[in-house]
Amino acid sequence: MVAGMSSHPPLPPPSRTGRPRSVEAHAAILRATRAALVDLGWSKLTMGDVASRAGVAKTTLYRRWANKSELVVDAVAVLFDELRLPDRGSLMADVEGVVLQFAALLDRPEAKTALMAVVAESTRDEALRKRIRSAIVDRQKCLVLLGRERAQARGELPYEDDPAQAARNADLIFDIIAGAVVHRALVSAEPVDREWAHSFSLLLVNGLTSGVASESES
Amino acid sequence: MVAGMSSHPPLPPPSRTGRPRSVEAHAAILRATRAALVDLGWSKLTMGDVASRAGVAKTTLYRRWANKSELVVDAVAVLFDELRLPDRGSLMADVEGVVLQFAALLDRPEAKTALMAVVAESTRDEALRKRIRSAIVDRQKCLVLLGRERAQARGELPYEDDPAQAARNADLIFDIIAGAVVHRALVSAEPVDREWAHSFSLLLVNGLTSGVASESES
Amino acid sequence: MVAGMSSHPPLPPPSRTGRPRSVEAHAAILRATRAALVDLGWSKLTMGDVASRAGVAKTTLYRRWANKSELVVDAVAVLFDELRLPDRGSLMADVEGVVLQFAALLDRPEAKTALMAVVAESTRDEALRKRIRSAIVDRQKCLVLLGRERAQARGELPYEDDPAQAARNADLIFDIIAGAVVHRALVSAEPVDREWAHSFSLLLVNGLTSGVASESES
Amino acid sequence: MVAGMSSHPPLPPPSRTGRPRSVEAHAAILRATRAALVDLGWSKLTMGDVASRAGVAKTTLYRRWANKSELVVDAVAVLFDELRLPDRGSLMADVEGVVLQFAALLDRPEAKTALMAVVAESTRDEALRKRIRSAIVDRQKCLVLLGRERAQARGELPYEDDPAQAARNADLIFDIIAGAVVHRALVSAEPVDREWAHSFSLLLVNGLTSGVASESES
DNA sequence: CACTAAACGAGACGGTACGTCTGGTCTTCCC
DNA sequence: GGGAAGACCAGACGTACCGTCTCGTTTAGTG
């Protein structure tokens, strides 16, 4: 599930006939998109500029992505392929690890300017929301799930019997971690450094391990 | 401190001479901006449309705001004037209260579509970042500070001696609360209902009250 | 020499590549420009209005003409393609003929409102001056040259040995004829009718002191 | 400066009579208009620029002139006050004189750019046409009438019995002279120098067929 | 090997919004 | 009570980008 399946779907009908779509063009476009994000930021990035950076016609872009938002989602999604969570031996250390991983990603200028923008766009675009979820959010959530499994194996966290409750719980933790990091980095615009990661993790783990988080109410 | 003084600065030089700027126009523009956000969303909102909704010339907009982002920040900022935090008797209940307040705000379509967008824009615009902080973020943070004071008065939380550490701590809590709510509402696109607020508050308060959150390291 | 070749140059680089410029659009724009001149006059004519009359985007106008003046020159230039000078048998009659031809042209509302305006504009725009010369003035001057040739063939006028002097002479006569007609029609705003044309021609051919200028006819 | 005291700057007398400022403002505006015409030309001249050059509010301009065209007519009209026609002793010489007078006027950049423009504007504005006639055209026509009187007094031209015919005749001559000079200067954009004035006058006085039009001089 | 179907680059197309500028009008305060 | 200062509305300006389209040209696989 965490396997590096990064075959994005914009090559859907591998038509038997006709000239096949250029693979180099595909890669060049995504590369050019990231470069344009770094140079120009989301709002000043234009399809024409991406095309000319990639040495490609605008037509070629629109043959593969419906609009700027979807292109950018795919372009930054590959950054999330790098996410790994080495086992650091404790829940606390693993949380710190995942926080710093997220933070490092958000520190890259192409991610910083693009992520919030596409999310903002997705509030009015269901298709985009789905694409973001599958290309970005799910990749992040894997790390949270992985961390929980490890903590449960270590005995730091109990196993949850109700799978629905387990899912809700994971979602909550994911929203807390990702939300806090994003808010710190982009809204407060303060660095997510080792100290902050430590304080945050301490607070989160203490809350998690008090064992009452999974109670439910009507 | 929480008093609702919302005189935003785009009337900076109250020039002695010439015709003064219309106050009704100012209000009409902000109202029209929110209406346009509801109808069109951030990305489809145009200055011309706002102007005509407000019964005002485009010139009048540009005389007061440098661009769409700054206008929208001011337009949604007034929503945050409504934030209040009634004393519910316990830290846990107060956190739930603030979470639901934030969530109610984010549920309004004009806020939903605008907030992430202006934050995204602010990653490349220092002036905008400042405007967001003073017009929006600081208003929210007041609630967190108020909640902590109450909890300390009740004896639920210890007083912090080092003021710098106290400030860091408040910032951390604020990033967690605001970040989690925003992430849940906009990225995960799931409802911030009473149940979620309860689970979140439980987790946070357990973490907070374990008393070790304020330790520092080099 | 008088042949009605009216291929104006705004299609200069017949580029091998890319989508070719639409010929129908070209014609529709010039037609729409003349219609707008008739309805609105020079000063109220706008590029946007021309575009929408022609069923064309503003971009398409600006891709072909640098500004309103150049567009209008091309639009009215085609009117001058209709100029013909049938041989009426005598210098005097031919002058009357050319005068009435010019006058008929200036009577058209699209020409009336546009010609002076573009000439006024050309006093500060060298490129426009050249365009007017090639698109309009040269077309008119042909008639003067043709009339002189006929008069020389008839023996009414001597052949000029010095070609430079011949050119100067033709220019002088052209300035007199065109200038008088334009001044009568637009500055004095009086009709250039058959009677005026007769008086003018008589004066031009015979001079002030011949004493025949003041004869009248029915 | 010698007779010291507190030298009140440019507003010399605290006059008790009505409007000391008004008259100089009037002159300053016309002066500023001509300066703006020289610097910017007709089409780029703006009321705001004229006002600020004249040290006057836009309101003051519009209180006195209905629009830009009327202002410019008045501004250039004063140039025509300088027109004089010294008696040079012969019809031919007087024609040359008037031609060179007109030409000198048209050579001034403020006149060159403005005259055609207001005439163009007047094709759709009856009030403007009247203002041009009384402020400019009539001033010029006086010279033609004066020249004819002198020629008649000298016996070079006959007296005309029919006053209507006399008027028509003067109009014709005026259109020829003014038209030719304007066309030469602005449309052909060639200099109206002594040589051209001579050739023109010769032709006008003697006619095309007199065969003397093509003589040349140094 | 020719044929065909699709992708390719180039660039023009209709639209739409931008942010600025100007024309004229209106308020407000000062002299 | 005239005048400067400047805000106001209306709307054109010329530019930029969007996403689509029409070209003529590759570049495969298929017949």
PDB file of C-alpha atoms in Angstrom, chain D residues 36-124:
ATOM      1  CA  ALA D  36       0.306  70.479 -23.353  1.00  0.00           C
ATOM      2  CA  LEU D  37      -0.467  70.359 -27.063  1.00  0.00           C
ATOM      3  CA  VAL D  38       3.196  70.901 -27.833  1.00  0.00           C
ATOM      4  CA  ASP D  39       4.315  68.244 -25.385  1.00  0.00           C
ATOM      5  CA  LEU D  40       1.643  65.630 -25.840  1.00  0.00           C
ATOM      6  CA  GLY D  41      -0.347  66.325 -28.969  1.00  0.00           C
ATOM      7  CA  TRP D  42      -4.109  66.423 -29.187  1.00  0.00           C
ATOM      8  CA  SER D  43      -4.916  62.812 -28.459  1.00  0.00           C
ATOM      9  CA  LYS D  44      -2.751  62.508 -25.364  1.00  0.00           C
ATOM     10  CA  LEU D  45      -3.718  65.864 -23.932  1.00  0.00           C
ATOM     11  CA  THR D  46      -5.914  65.492 -20.875  1.00  0.00           C
ATOM     12  CA  MET D  47      -7.993  67.911 -18.925  1.00  0.00           C
ATOM     13  CA  GLY D  48      -6.344  66.840 -15.704  1.00  0.00           C
ATOM     14  CA  ASP D  49      -2.925  67.552 -17.093  1.00  0.00           C
ATOM     15  CA  VAL D  50      -3.960  70.965 -18.341  1.00  0.00           C
ATOM     16  CA  ALA D  51      -5.452  71.777 -14.974  1.00  0.00           C
ATOM     17  CA  SER D  52      -2.360  70.843 -13.049  1.00  0.00           C
ATOM     18  CA  ARG D  53      -0.095  72.688 -15.504  1.00  0.00           C
ATOM     19  CA  ALA D  54      -2.232  75.776 -14.997  1.00  0.00           C
ATOM     20  CA  GLY D  55      -2.279  75.317 -11.238  1.00  0.00           C
ATOM     21  CA  VAL D  56      -6.036  75.126 -11.361  1.00  0.00           C
ATOM     22  CA  ALA D  57      -8.709  72.616 -10.438  1.00  0.00           C
ATOM     23  CA  LYS D  58     -10.435  70.603 -13.132  1.00  0.00           C
ATOM     24  CA  THR D  59     -13.679  72.148 -11.936  1.00  0.00           C
ATOM     25  CA  THR D  60     -12.475  75.512 -13.090  1.00  0.00           C
ATOM     26  CA  LEU D  61     -11.886  74.216 -16.590  1.00  0.00           C
ATOM     27  CA  TYR D  62     -15.314  72.702 -16.898  1.00  0.00           C
ATOM     28  CA  ARG D  63     -16.940  75.832 -15.514  1.00  0.00           C
ATOM     29  CA  ARG D  64     -15.619  77.709 -18.538  1.00  0.00           C
ATOM     30  CA  TRP D  65     -15.480  75.183 -21.375  1.00  0.00           C
ATOM     31  CA  ALA D  66     -17.906  72.400 -22.043  1.00  0.00           C
ATOM     32  CA  ASN D  67     -15.250  69.924 -23.150  1.00  0.00           C
ATOM     33  CA  LYS D  68     -11.756  69.373 -24.365  1.00  0.00           C
ATOM     34  CA  SER D  69     -12.460  70.366 -27.970  1.00  0.00           C
ATOM     35  CA  GLU D  70     -13.841  73.762 -27.105  1.00  0.00           C
ATOM     36  CA  LEU D  71     -10.979  74.493 -24.799  1.00  0.00           C
ATOM     37  CA  VAL D  72      -8.455  73.619 -27.466  1.00  0.00           C
ATOM     38  CA  VAL D  73     -10.211  75.735 -30.063  1.00  0.00           C
ATOM     39  CA  ASP D  74      -9.937  78.758 -27.811  1.00  0.00           C
ATOM     40  CA  ALA D  75      -6.371  77.937 -26.931  1.00  0.00           C
ATOM     41  CA  VAL D  76      -5.170  77.823 -30.516  1.00  0.00           C
ATOM     42  CA  ALA D  77      -7.469  80.622 -31.670  1.00  0.00           C
ATOM     43  CA  VAL D  78      -5.259  83.247 -30.132  1.00  0.00           C
ATOM     44  CA  LEU D  79      -2.485  82.167 -32.468  1.00  0.00           C
ATOM     45  CA  PHE D  80      -4.601  83.438 -35.315  1.00  0.00           C
ATOM     46  CA  ASP D  81      -4.739  86.894 -33.782  1.00  0.00           C
ATOM     47  CA  GLU D  82      -1.210  87.435 -34.982  1.00  0.00           C
ATOM     48  CA  LEU D  83      -2.193  87.126 -38.635  1.00  0.00           C
ATOM     49  CA  ARG D  84      -1.367  90.305 -40.529  1.00  0.00           C
ATOM     50  CA  LEU D  85      -1.187  91.003 -44.249  1.00  0.00           C
ATOM     51  CA  PRO D  86       1.224  93.812 -45.080  1.00  0.00           C
ATOM     52  CA  ASP D  87       0.687  95.292 -48.529  1.00  0.00           C
ATOM     53  CA  ARG D  88       3.388  93.848 -50.764  1.00  0.00           C
ATOM     54  CA  GLY D  89       2.321  95.797 -53.819  1.00  0.00           C
ATOM     55  CA  SER D  90       0.776  93.144 -56.056  1.00  0.00           C
ATOM     56  CA  LEU D  91      -1.859  90.420 -55.943  1.00  0.00           C
ATOM     57  CA  MET D  92       0.728  87.791 -56.608  1.00  0.00           C
ATOM     58  CA  ALA D  93       2.938  88.999 -53.774  1.00  0.00           C
ATOM     59  CA  ASP D  94       0.011  89.298 -51.408  1.00  0.00           C
ATOM     60  CA  VAL D  95      -1.055  85.713 -52.121  1.00  0.00           C
ATOM     61  CA  GLU D  96       2.448  84.550 -51.397  1.00  0.00           C
ATOM     62  CA  GLY D  97       2.311  86.531 -48.195  1.00  0.00           C
ATOM     63  CA  VAL D  98      -0.891  84.995 -46.993  1.00  0.00           C
ATOM     64  CA  VAL D  99       0.290  81.522 -47.900  1.00  0.00           C
ATOM     65  CA  LEU D 100       3.445  81.948 -45.885  1.00  0.00           C
ATOM     66  CA  GLN D 101       1.504  83.361 -42.968  1.00  0.00           C
ATOM     67  CA  PHE D 102      -0.777  80.334 -42.884  1.00  0.00           C
ATOM     68  CA  ALA D 103       2.180  78.054 -43.305  1.00  0.00           C
ATOM     69  CA  ALA D 104       4.087  79.640 -40.434  1.00  0.00           C
ATOM     70  CA  LEU D 105       1.102  79.125 -38.226  1.00  0.00           C
ATOM     71  CA  LEU D 106       0.664  75.505 -39.223  1.00  0.00           C
ATOM     72  CA  ASP D 107       4.311  74.928 -38.537  1.00  0.00           C
ATOM     73  CA  ARG D 108       3.803  75.575 -34.842  1.00  0.00           C
ATOM     74  CA  PRO D 109       3.390  72.215 -33.167  1.00  0.00           C
ATOM     75  CA  GLU D 110       0.415  73.244 -31.057  1.00  0.00           C
ATOM     76  CA  ALA D 111      -1.493  74.266 -34.184  1.00  0.00           C
ATOM     77  CA  LYS D 112      -0.395  71.336 -36.283  1.00  0.00           C
ATOM     78  CA  THR D 113      -1.728  68.712 -33.917  1.00  0.00           C
ATOM     79  CA  ALA D 114      -4.844  70.577 -32.859  1.00  0.00           C
ATOM     80  CA  LEU D 115      -6.386  72.050 -35.965  1.00  0.00           C
ATOM     81  CA  MET D 116      -7.188  68.896 -37.864  1.00  0.00           C
ATOM     82  CA  ALA D 117      -8.312  67.227 -34.704  1.00  0.00           C
ATOM     83  CA  VAL D 118     -10.913  69.802 -33.782  1.00  0.00           C
ATOM     84  CA  VAL D 119     -12.129  69.964 -37.359  1.00  0.00           C
ATOM     85  CA  ALA D 120     -12.503  66.202 -37.332  1.00  0.00           C
ATOM     86  CA  GLU D 121     -14.397  66.466 -34.105  1.00  0.00           C
ATOM     87  CA  SER D 122     -16.598  69.203 -35.540  1.00  0.00           C
ATOM     88  CA  THR D 123     -17.960  66.902 -38.237  1.00  0.00           C
ATOM     89  CA  ARG D 124     -20.272  65.544 -35.548  1.00  0.00           C
TER      90      ARG D 124
END
